[in-house]
Amino acid sequence: MGLPRVIFNVSKNGLNYSTGEVQKIAALIGTGVTVTDKVQLGKSYQIFSLKDAEDLGITATENAFMHQQIKDFYSVAGSGVELWLMLVSDATTYEQMSDINADYLTRLISDAKGRVRVVGLIKKATTVPTLTAGIDSDVSLAVPKLQALADDFADKYFPFRAIISANNFSGMVSDLRDYTESDFNRVSMLIANNDGANEASIGLNLGKQASIPSQRSQARVKDGAVLNEQAYFTNGEAVESLSNALDTIHDKGYTFFRTFAGRSGYYFTDDATLTNVTDDFKSLANGFVMDEAVLIGYDTLIEELSDEVPLSDNGSIHPAILKNWQANIERNIKTLMVDQGKLSAVRCVIDTNQNIVSTGVLNVEIRLLPVGYAKEIIVNIGFTTQID
């Protein structure tokens, strides 16, 4: 026991500080080559600028394909933004990159310690691809594996959403698969670019995502155009070449670039995922918001796991304890999301009658009210003989 003394136990929770902000960090995996004493295939790298990539040997001469993607990323996101990167050989398929048992995207996400929230996949197009549903068959094979991989990491509280390039579009809209009949709500597919190549501008798309908050649609017009020159589909034709079929391509779940009358430049059409129209996560933005809320809720509650708590006579946790947990969750999500415009409101509900002695399980309900999006504005306009 020692000599008599006065001991102060200093509390670290009295000011009710919120948990840390969840950042939308990007990762890019794509075709490249090893450069002696510099970048190596299959290895993860963390960079913050185009110069960092060039210092690794990802230059316009040594790794031109990925250099352009990274250049596009930083042209939108700006220098200083964190990007995780992996180069793979030209023999590596999208399906292999996405395989949960392969050492590609799984390794990249793991090396980033689960901090990545959005991933881009870009494979240099082959000269004579095998097409399925109007695009490189490898893309179609990769999508379900990419969804499974993302689901697996989400279960580990390492959630991410993915954007994959729809290589080698045939140009036949009728060939395209209708992904609104699917259930791949963690995957988005870009079928357009800024250079007329057979791959999509994944770097540009990633840069846009890295530059906007979780709730924001990449199609937001107020942000301004993402392209000032020409936009193309991955068959090399200008998007205007299919002007009569743009609605159909959009309605099948694909993302591309569009124009607006009276506005210069090109904008993203949407932030659709490859899922049905009734899915809450049919947009990337809704997915990012949910991922962020889950992580904040997890970080708040993990402190209470396996802790001793006083019980009421019926075997439930004392209501005062549960009210405190509810308040902590609501405060953290409100501070980091509602007050930042990412959500409209939040409420946490914990039933105080749960017998934790018998079950060891406590069920918590978190209700999130999202922000809305004006995706279609209908105006009734006409002349009148009386203004009121």
Tab-separated table of C-alpha atoms in Angstrom:
chain	number	residue	atom	x	y	z
A	1	MET	CA	0.000	0.000	0.000
A	2	GLY	CA	2.937	2.339	0.678
A	3	LEU	CA	2.922	5.686	2.483
A	4	PRO	CA	-0.287	7.683	2.762
A	5	ARG	CA	-0.725	9.911	-0.305
A	6	VAL	CA	-3.215	11.732	-2.481
A	7	ILE	CA	-3.613	10.196	-5.943
A	8	PHE	CA	-5.302	11.869	-8.900
A	9	ASN	CA	-6.815	9.591	-11.548
A	10	VAL	CA	-7.074	11.827	-14.602
A	11	SER	CA	-10.061	11.103	-16.844
A	12	LYS	CA	-9.459	11.213	-20.593
A	13	ASN	CA	-13.106	11.251	-21.698
A	14	GLY	CA	-14.690	14.170	-19.884
A	15	LEU	CA	-14.651	16.618	-22.793
A	16	ASN	CA	-16.582	14.229	-25.035
A	17	TYR	CA	-14.161	14.511	-27.949
A	18	SER	CA	-15.349	12.711	-31.046
A	19	THR	CA	-13.564	9.850	-32.723
A	20	GLY	CA	-11.280	10.627	-35.665
A	21	GLU	CA	-12.558	11.538	-39.119
A	22	VAL	CA	-12.820	8.754	-41.701
A	23	GLN	CA	-10.879	9.805	-44.799
A	24	LYS	CA	-11.722	8.663	-48.323
A	25	ILE	CA	-8.294	7.368	-49.336
A	26	ALA	CA	-7.849	5.962	-52.844
A	27	ALA	CA	-5.884	3.039	-54.263
A	28	LEU	CA	-5.022	2.206	-57.867
A	29	ILE	CA	-3.961	-1.141	-59.306
A	30	GLY	CA	-3.006	-1.484	-62.951
A	31	THR	CA	-0.674	-2.631	-65.705
A	32	GLY	CA	2.988	-1.658	-65.516
A	33	VAL	CA	6.561	-2.911	-65.584
A	34	THR	CA	9.329	-3.302	-63.044
A	35	VAL	CA	12.023	-0.622	-63.094
A	36	THR	CA	15.413	-1.712	-61.758
A	37	ASP	CA	16.068	-0.430	-58.225
A	38	LYS	CA	12.699	1.327	-58.293
A	39	VAL	CA	9.101	0.156	-58.655
A	40	GLN	CA	8.489	-3.598	-58.498
A	41	LEU	CA	5.474	-5.511	-59.756
A	42	GLY	CA	3.104	-6.738	-57.061
A	43	LYS	CA	4.426	-4.393	-54.379
A	44	SER	CA	2.345	-1.734	-52.621
A	45	TYR	CA	3.434	1.905	-52.639
A	46	GLN	CA	2.091	4.989	-50.913
A	47	ILE	CA	2.513	8.235	-52.862
A	48	PHE	CA	1.351	11.827	-52.501
A	49	SER	CA	2.147	13.376	-55.884
A	50	LEU	CA	2.932	12.633	-59.513
A	51	LYS	CA	6.586	13.333	-58.697
A	52	ASP	CA	6.538	10.567	-56.091
A	53	ALA	CA	5.364	8.179	-58.811
A	54	GLU	CA	8.031	9.408	-61.219
A	55	ASP	CA	10.701	8.942	-58.556
A	56	LEU	CA	9.595	5.298	-58.396
A	57	GLY	CA	10.123	4.901	-62.139
A	58	ILE	CA	6.523	5.418	-63.171
A	59	THR	CA	7.363	7.952	-65.857
A	60	ALA	CA	6.034	8.845	-69.290
A	61	THR	CA	8.782	6.704	-70.834
A	62	GLU	CA	9.236	3.782	-68.423
A	63	ASN	CA	5.609	3.250	-67.363
A	64	ALA	CA	3.591	5.442	-69.703
A	65	PHE	CA	0.251	3.689	-69.173
A	66	MET	CA	0.125	4.064	-65.392
A	67	HIS	CA	1.879	7.427	-65.501
A	68	GLN	CA	-1.090	8.830	-67.417
A	69	GLN	CA	-3.577	7.382	-64.921
A	70	ILE	CA	-1.684	8.865	-61.970
A	71	LYS	CA	-1.292	12.174	-63.792
A	72	ASP	CA	-5.061	12.259	-64.321
A	73	PHE	CA	-5.611	11.433	-60.643
A	74	TYR	CA	-3.532	14.346	-59.378
A	75	SER	CA	-4.920	16.727	-61.997
A	76	VAL	CA	-8.232	16.467	-60.126
A	77	ALA	CA	-7.279	15.505	-56.566
A	78	GLY	CA	-4.315	17.864	-56.322
A	79	SER	CA	-0.773	17.244	-55.120
A	80	GLY	CA	-0.479	16.058	-51.531
A	81	VAL	CA	-3.414	13.645	-51.675
A	82	GLU	CA	-2.615	10.118	-50.516
A	83	LEU	CA	-2.754	7.337	-53.124
A	84	TRP	CA	-1.899	3.674	-52.677
A	85	LEU	CA	-0.524	2.013	-55.766
A	86	MET	CA	0.365	-1.396	-57.189
A	87	LEU	CA	1.644	-2.311	-60.655
A	88	VAL	CA	0.939	-5.733	-62.134
A	89	SER	CA	2.146	-7.407	-65.320
A	90	ASP	CA	0.268	-7.137	-68.598
A	91	ALA	CA	-0.577	-10.829	-68.209
A	92	THR	CA	-2.487	-10.148	-64.980
A	93	THR	CA	-6.225	-10.086	-65.559
A	94	TYR	CA	-8.929	-8.127	-63.780
A	95	GLU	CA	-10.227	-11.437	-62.479
A	96	GLN	CA	-6.851	-12.215	-60.915
A	97	MET	CA	-6.512	-8.719	-59.451
A	98	SER	CA	-9.905	-9.136	-57.773
A	99	ASP	CA	-9.489	-12.694	-56.517
A	100	ILE	CA	-9.675	-12.900	-52.724
A	101	ASN	CA	-7.070	-15.688	-52.760
A	102	ALA	CA	-4.607	-13.874	-55.036
A	103	ASP	CA	-1.870	-11.544	-53.840
A	104	TYR	CA	-2.949	-8.408	-55.683
A	105	LEU	CA	-5.800	-6.201	-54.496
A	106	THR	CA	-6.005	-8.213	-51.273
A	107	ARG	CA	-2.397	-7.331	-50.543
A	108	LEU	CA	-2.791	-3.684	-51.531
A	109	ILE	CA	-5.737	-3.136	-49.165
A	110	SER	CA	-3.978	-5.045	-46.393
A	111	ASP	CA	-0.717	-3.123	-46.816
A	112	ALA	CA	-2.692	0.111	-46.483
A	113	LYS	CA	-3.960	-1.228	-43.120
A	114	GLY	CA	-7.554	-1.055	-44.354
A	115	ARG	CA	-7.501	2.739	-44.743
A	116	VAL	CA	-8.458	2.651	-48.427
A	117	ARG	CA	-12.107	3.516	-49.165
A	118	VAL	CA	-12.135	3.597	-52.982
A	119	VAL	CA	-10.170	1.420	-55.409
A	120	GLY	CA	-9.606	1.751	-59.144
A	121	LEU	CA	-8.689	-1.163	-61.429
A	122	ILE	CA	-7.174	-0.516	-64.861
A	123	LYS	CA	-5.689	-3.133	-67.201
A	124	LYS	CA	-4.025	-2.194	-70.469
A	125	ALA	CA	-6.345	-3.412	-73.207
A	126	THR	CA	-5.278	-6.385	-75.304
A	127	THR	CA	-5.207	-6.059	-79.076
A	128	VAL	CA	-7.713	-8.855	-79.755
A	129	PRO	CA	-9.902	-9.201	-76.653
A	130	THR	CA	-12.629	-11.753	-76.125
A	131	LEU	CA	-15.872	-9.853	-75.661
A	132	THR	CA	-18.786	-10.745	-73.408
A	133	ALA	CA	-21.849	-8.509	-73.239
A	134	GLY	CA	-20.149	-5.845	-75.333
A	135	ILE	CA	-16.933	-5.445	-73.301
A	136	ASP	CA	-13.764	-7.403	-72.502
A	137	SER	CA	-14.946	-10.680	-70.963
A	138	ASP	CA	-12.332	-10.319	-68.236
A	139	VAL	CA	-14.285	-7.366	-66.822
A	140	SER	CA	-17.472	-9.399	-66.521
A	141	LEU	CA	-15.596	-12.220	-64.785
A	142	ALA	CA	-13.951	-9.824	-62.334
A	143	VAL	CA	-17.063	-7.999	-61.114
A	144	PRO	CA	-18.499	-10.764	-58.870
A	145	LYS	CA	-15.054	-11.488	-57.447
A	146	LEU	CA	-14.516	-7.809	-56.787
A	147	GLN	CA	-17.847	-7.646	-54.953
A	148	ALA	CA	-16.937	-10.716	-52.887
A	149	LEU	CA	-13.562	-9.222	-51.990
A	150	ALA	CA	-15.108	-5.904	-50.973
A	151	ASP	CA	-17.745	-7.703	-48.888
A	152	ASP	CA	-15.029	-9.697	-47.143
A	153	PHE	CA	-13.022	-6.602	-46.223
A	154	ALA	CA	-16.187	-4.813	-45.093
A	155	ASP	CA	-16.811	-7.663	-42.649
A	156	LYS	CA	-13.365	-6.880	-41.199
A	157	TYR	CA	-14.244	-3.160	-40.924
A	158	PHE	CA	-11.972	-2.354	-43.887
A	159	PRO	CA	-14.748	-1.254	-46.297
A	160	PHE	CA	-14.034	-0.045	-49.815
A	161	ARG	CA	-15.903	0.603	-53.062
A	162	ALA	CA	-14.381	-0.217	-56.445
A	163	ILE	CA	-14.373	1.360	-59.905
A	164	ILE	CA	-13.381	-0.908	-62.789
A	165	SER	CA	-12.682	-0.041	-66.417
A	166	ALA	CA	-15.053	-1.435	-69.055
A	167	ASN	CA	-12.331	-2.182	-71.600
A	168	ASN	CA	-12.961	-2.550	-75.325
A	169	PHE	CA	-16.616	-1.543	-75.629
A	170	SER	CA	-17.945	-3.024	-78.868
A	171	GLY	CA	-19.986	0.080	-79.650
A	172	MET	CA	-23.185	-1.965	-79.701
A	173	VAL	CA	-25.404	-0.712	-76.884
A	174	SER	CA	-27.725	-3.689	-77.230
A	175	ASP	CA	-24.803	-5.983	-76.344
A	176	LEU	CA	-24.237	-4.370	-72.958
A	177	ARG	CA	-25.377	-6.287	-69.903
A	178	ASP	CA	-28.078	-4.634	-67.825
A	179	TYR	CA	-26.361	-4.423	-64.448
A	180	THR	CA	-29.490	-3.050	-62.789
A	181	GLU	CA	-30.567	-6.692	-62.687
A	182	SER	CA	-27.469	-7.563	-60.638
A	183	ASP	CA	-26.413	-7.262	-57.011
A	184	PHE	CA	-22.895	-5.807	-57.076
A	185	ASN	CA	-23.436	-2.695	-54.992
A	186	ARG	CA	-19.780	-2.177	-54.092
A	187	VAL	CA	-18.675	-1.992	-57.725
A	188	SER	CA	-19.003	0.790	-60.303
A	189	MET	CA	-18.028	0.548	-63.979
A	190	LEU	CA	-16.639	3.399	-66.076
A	191	ILE	CA	-17.005	2.970	-69.845
A	192	ALA	CA	-15.496	6.265	-71.029
A	193	ASN	CA	-12.215	8.153	-71.198
A	194	ASN	CA	-10.485	11.366	-72.228
A	195	ASP	CA	-8.103	9.982	-74.862
A	196	GLY	CA	-10.011	7.650	-77.194
A	197	ALA	CA	-8.221	4.555	-75.869
A	198	ASN	CA	-9.760	1.167	-75.120
A	199	GLU	CA	-9.529	1.666	-71.346
A	200	ALA	CA	-11.541	4.023	-69.141
A	201	SER	CA	-10.115	7.064	-67.336
A	202	ILE	CA	-9.936	5.333	-63.971
A	203	GLY	CA	-7.257	7.676	-62.627
A	204	LEU	CA	-9.475	10.663	-63.361
A	205	ASN	CA	-12.470	8.992	-61.695
A	206	LEU	CA	-10.419	8.106	-58.617
A	207	GLY	CA	-9.090	11.653	-58.406
A	208	LYS	CA	-12.628	13.002	-58.461
A	209	GLN	CA	-13.674	10.647	-55.680
A	210	ALA	CA	-10.639	11.536	-53.569
A	211	SER	CA	-11.455	15.240	-53.892
A	212	ILE	CA	-15.072	15.131	-52.688
A	213	PRO	CA	-16.692	14.212	-49.340
A	214	SER	CA	-18.395	10.867	-48.877
A	215	GLN	CA	-21.957	12.109	-49.461
A	216	ARG	CA	-21.199	13.996	-52.665
A	217	SER	CA	-22.103	12.600	-56.071
A	218	GLN	CA	-19.290	12.777	-58.601
A	219	ALA	CA	-21.937	14.010	-61.059
A	220	ARG	CA	-22.545	17.242	-59.092
A	221	VAL	CA	-22.686	20.057	-61.657
A	222	LYS	CA	-21.668	22.773	-59.175
A	223	ASP	CA	-18.224	21.189	-58.950
A	224	GLY	CA	-17.558	22.087	-62.568
A	225	ALA	CA	-16.517	20.000	-65.554
A	226	VAL	CA	-14.031	17.156	-65.111
A	227	LEU	CA	-13.014	17.281	-68.783
A	228	ASN	CA	-12.599	20.369	-70.918
A	229	GLU	CA	-11.766	18.657	-74.201
A	230	GLN	CA	-13.345	15.614	-75.860
A	231	ALA	CA	-14.791	12.547	-74.117
A	232	TYR	CA	-14.954	9.065	-75.626
A	233	PHE	CA	-16.315	5.605	-75.011
A	234	THR	CA	-13.818	2.753	-74.716
A	235	ASN	CA	-14.406	1.848	-78.352
A	236	GLY	CA	-12.540	5.024	-79.324
A	237	GLU	CA	-15.631	6.889	-80.514
A	238	ALA	CA	-16.771	10.243	-79.135
A	239	VAL	CA	-19.649	10.036	-76.654
A	240	GLU	CA	-21.706	12.112	-79.093
A	241	SER	CA	-21.569	9.205	-81.555
A	242	LEU	CA	-24.158	7.431	-79.395
A	243	SER	CA	-26.190	10.488	-78.472
A	244	ASN	CA	-29.482	8.680	-79.070
A	245	ALA	CA	-28.499	5.793	-76.785
A	246	LEU	CA	-27.009	7.628	-73.790
A	247	ASP	CA	-30.105	7.101	-71.647
A	248	THR	CA	-30.012	3.383	-72.387
A	249	ILE	CA	-26.333	3.059	-71.454
A	250	HIS	CA	-26.978	4.963	-68.245
A	251	ASP	CA	-30.049	2.893	-67.412
A	252	LYS	CA	-27.969	-0.285	-67.703
A	253	GLY	CA	-25.762	0.922	-64.843
A	254	TYR	CA	-22.683	2.253	-66.652
A	255	THR	CA	-20.928	5.534	-65.912
A	256	PHE	CA	-19.560	7.815	-68.627
A	257	PHE	CA	-19.234	11.522	-69.461
A	258	ARG	CA	-21.935	13.916	-70.617
A	259	THR	CA	-22.433	17.546	-71.586
A	260	PHE	CA	-25.056	20.152	-70.696
A	261	ALA	CA	-26.493	22.773	-73.023
A	262	GLY	CA	-24.936	26.137	-72.297
A	263	ARG	CA	-22.074	24.615	-70.277
A	264	SER	CA	-18.584	23.862	-71.477
A	265	GLY	CA	-16.802	20.616	-70.727
A	266	TYR	CA	-17.883	17.139	-69.675
A	267	TYR	CA	-19.357	15.839	-66.429
A	268	PHE	CA	-19.820	12.372	-64.947
A	269	THR	CA	-23.276	11.010	-65.722
A	270	ASP	CA	-23.801	9.564	-62.241
A	271	ASP	CA	-22.112	7.486	-59.536
A	272	ALA	CA	-24.080	4.302	-60.162
A	273	THR	CA	-23.116	0.899	-58.839
A	274	LEU	CA	-23.876	-2.384	-60.582
A	275	THR	CA	-27.040	-3.234	-58.712
A	276	ASN	CA	-30.817	-2.989	-58.868
A	277	VAL	CA	-32.646	0.323	-58.649
A	278	THR	CA	-34.223	-0.521	-55.274
A	279	ASP	CA	-30.855	-1.084	-53.575
A	280	ASP	CA	-30.004	1.593	-50.979
A	281	PHE	CA	-26.443	1.438	-52.279
A	282	LYS	CA	-27.150	1.909	-55.971
A	283	SER	CA	-24.893	4.975	-55.752
A	284	LEU	CA	-21.286	5.177	-54.603
A	285	ALA	CA	-22.119	8.159	-52.401
A	286	ASN	CA	-24.660	6.235	-50.311
A	287	GLY	CA	-22.132	3.442	-49.927
A	288	PHE	CA	-19.357	5.752	-48.778
A	289	VAL	CA	-21.696	7.400	-46.263
A	290	MET	CA	-22.724	4.045	-44.795
A	291	ASP	CA	-19.111	2.860	-44.635
A	292	GLU	CA	-18.163	6.010	-42.752
A	293	ALA	CA	-21.065	5.706	-40.301
A	294	VAL	CA	-20.275	2.039	-39.644
A	295	LEU	CA	-16.642	2.845	-38.885
A	296	ILE	CA	-17.580	5.673	-36.523
A	297	GLY	CA	-20.111	3.462	-34.744
A	298	TYR	CA	-17.580	0.643	-34.536
A	299	ASP	CA	-14.885	2.913	-33.139
A	300	THR	CA	-17.321	4.210	-30.528
A	301	LEU	CA	-18.592	0.819	-29.355
A	302	ILE	CA	-15.358	-1.180	-29.506
A	303	GLU	CA	-14.281	0.546	-26.279
A	304	GLU	CA	-17.175	-1.154	-24.492
A	305	LEU	CA	-16.525	-4.683	-25.767
A	306	SER	CA	-16.091	-7.266	-22.962
A	307	ASP	CA	-16.171	-4.539	-20.316
A	308	GLU	CA	-17.921	-5.112	-16.979
A	309	VAL	CA	-21.228	-3.275	-16.734
A	310	PRO	CA	-23.767	-2.977	-13.901
A	311	LEU	CA	-27.042	-4.820	-14.491
A	312	SER	CA	-30.651	-4.184	-13.611
A	313	ASP	CA	-32.731	-6.763	-11.738
A	314	ASN	CA	-33.983	-8.302	-15.004
A	315	GLY	CA	-30.470	-9.076	-16.272
A	316	SER	CA	-30.280	-6.151	-18.695
A	317	ILE	CA	-27.569	-3.513	-18.752
A	318	HIS	CA	-28.474	-0.587	-16.538
A	319	PRO	CA	-30.424	2.013	-18.582
A	320	ALA	CA	-28.037	4.794	-17.565
A	321	ILE	CA	-25.144	2.928	-19.201
A	322	LEU	CA	-27.100	2.339	-22.394
A	323	LYS	CA	-28.200	5.972	-22.558
A	324	ASN	CA	-24.559	6.976	-22.332
A	325	TRP	CA	-23.635	4.629	-25.192
A	326	GLN	CA	-26.493	5.989	-27.287
A	327	ALA	CA	-25.365	9.544	-26.629
A	328	ASN	CA	-21.755	8.748	-27.547
A	329	ILE	CA	-22.741	7.176	-30.870
A	330	GLU	CA	-25.114	9.999	-31.771
A	331	ARG	CA	-22.593	12.660	-30.774
A	332	ASN	CA	-19.758	11.164	-32.809
A	333	ILE	CA	-21.832	10.620	-35.948
A	334	LYS	CA	-23.465	14.027	-35.587
A	335	THR	CA	-20.133	15.810	-35.188
A	336	LEU	CA	-18.340	13.986	-37.996
A	337	MET	CA	-21.203	13.530	-40.436
A	338	VAL	CA	-24.414	15.462	-39.722
A	339	ASP	CA	-22.615	18.713	-38.907
A	340	GLN	CA	-20.470	18.245	-42.033
A	341	GLY	CA	-23.485	17.841	-44.324
A	342	LYS	CA	-22.889	14.140	-44.947
A	343	LEU	CA	-26.140	13.110	-43.234
A	344	SER	CA	-29.361	14.911	-42.394
A	345	ALA	CA	-29.826	13.315	-38.962
A	346	VAL	CA	-28.868	10.348	-36.791
A	347	ARG	CA	-30.530	8.484	-33.956
A	348	CYS	CA	-29.287	5.561	-31.890
A	349	VAL	CA	-31.772	3.268	-30.140
A	350	ILE	CA	-30.871	0.514	-27.655
A	351	ASP	CA	-33.653	-1.560	-26.123
A	352	THR	CA	-33.091	-1.473	-22.356
A	353	ASN	CA	-34.900	-4.789	-21.812
A	354	GLN	CA	-32.294	-7.028	-23.474
A	355	ASN	CA	-31.186	-9.819	-21.121
A	356	ILE	CA	-27.444	-9.757	-21.654
A	357	VAL	CA	-26.809	-12.265	-18.850
A	358	SER	CA	-28.612	-15.007	-20.774
A	359	THR	CA	-27.444	-14.155	-24.296
A	360	GLY	CA	-24.244	-12.119	-24.002
A	361	VAL	CA	-25.543	-10.199	-27.013
A	362	LEU	CA	-26.589	-6.559	-27.162
A	363	ASN	CA	-28.458	-5.286	-30.227
A	364	VAL	CA	-27.982	-1.647	-31.188
A	365	GLU	CA	-29.998	0.206	-33.838
A	366	ILE	CA	-28.519	3.242	-35.597
A	367	ARG	CA	-30.915	5.162	-37.840
A	368	LEU	CA	-29.382	7.398	-40.497
A	369	LEU	CA	-31.320	10.030	-42.436
A	370	PRO	CA	-29.327	10.646	-45.637
A	371	VAL	CA	-29.075	13.795	-47.692
A	372	GLY	CA	-31.133	13.998	-50.878
A	373	TYR	CA	-30.111	14.519	-54.506
A	374	ALA	CA	-32.037	16.405	-57.181
A	375	LYS	CA	-31.301	13.981	-60.020
A	376	GLU	CA	-34.288	15.055	-62.084
A	377	ILE	CA	-35.838	18.511	-62.018
A	378	ILE	CA	-39.229	18.912	-63.717
A	379	VAL	CA	-40.339	22.475	-64.427
A	380	ASN	CA	-43.821	23.441	-65.580
A	381	ILE	CA	-43.520	26.738	-67.459
A	382	GLY	CA	-45.899	28.748	-69.615
A	383	PHE	CA	-47.514	32.128	-70.270
A	384	THR	CA	-50.298	33.454	-68.079
A	385	THR	CA	-52.691	36.392	-68.065
A	386	GLN	CA	-52.294	36.887	-64.320
A	387	ILE	CA	-49.038	36.483	-62.386
A	388	ASP	CA	-50.573	35.652	-58.966
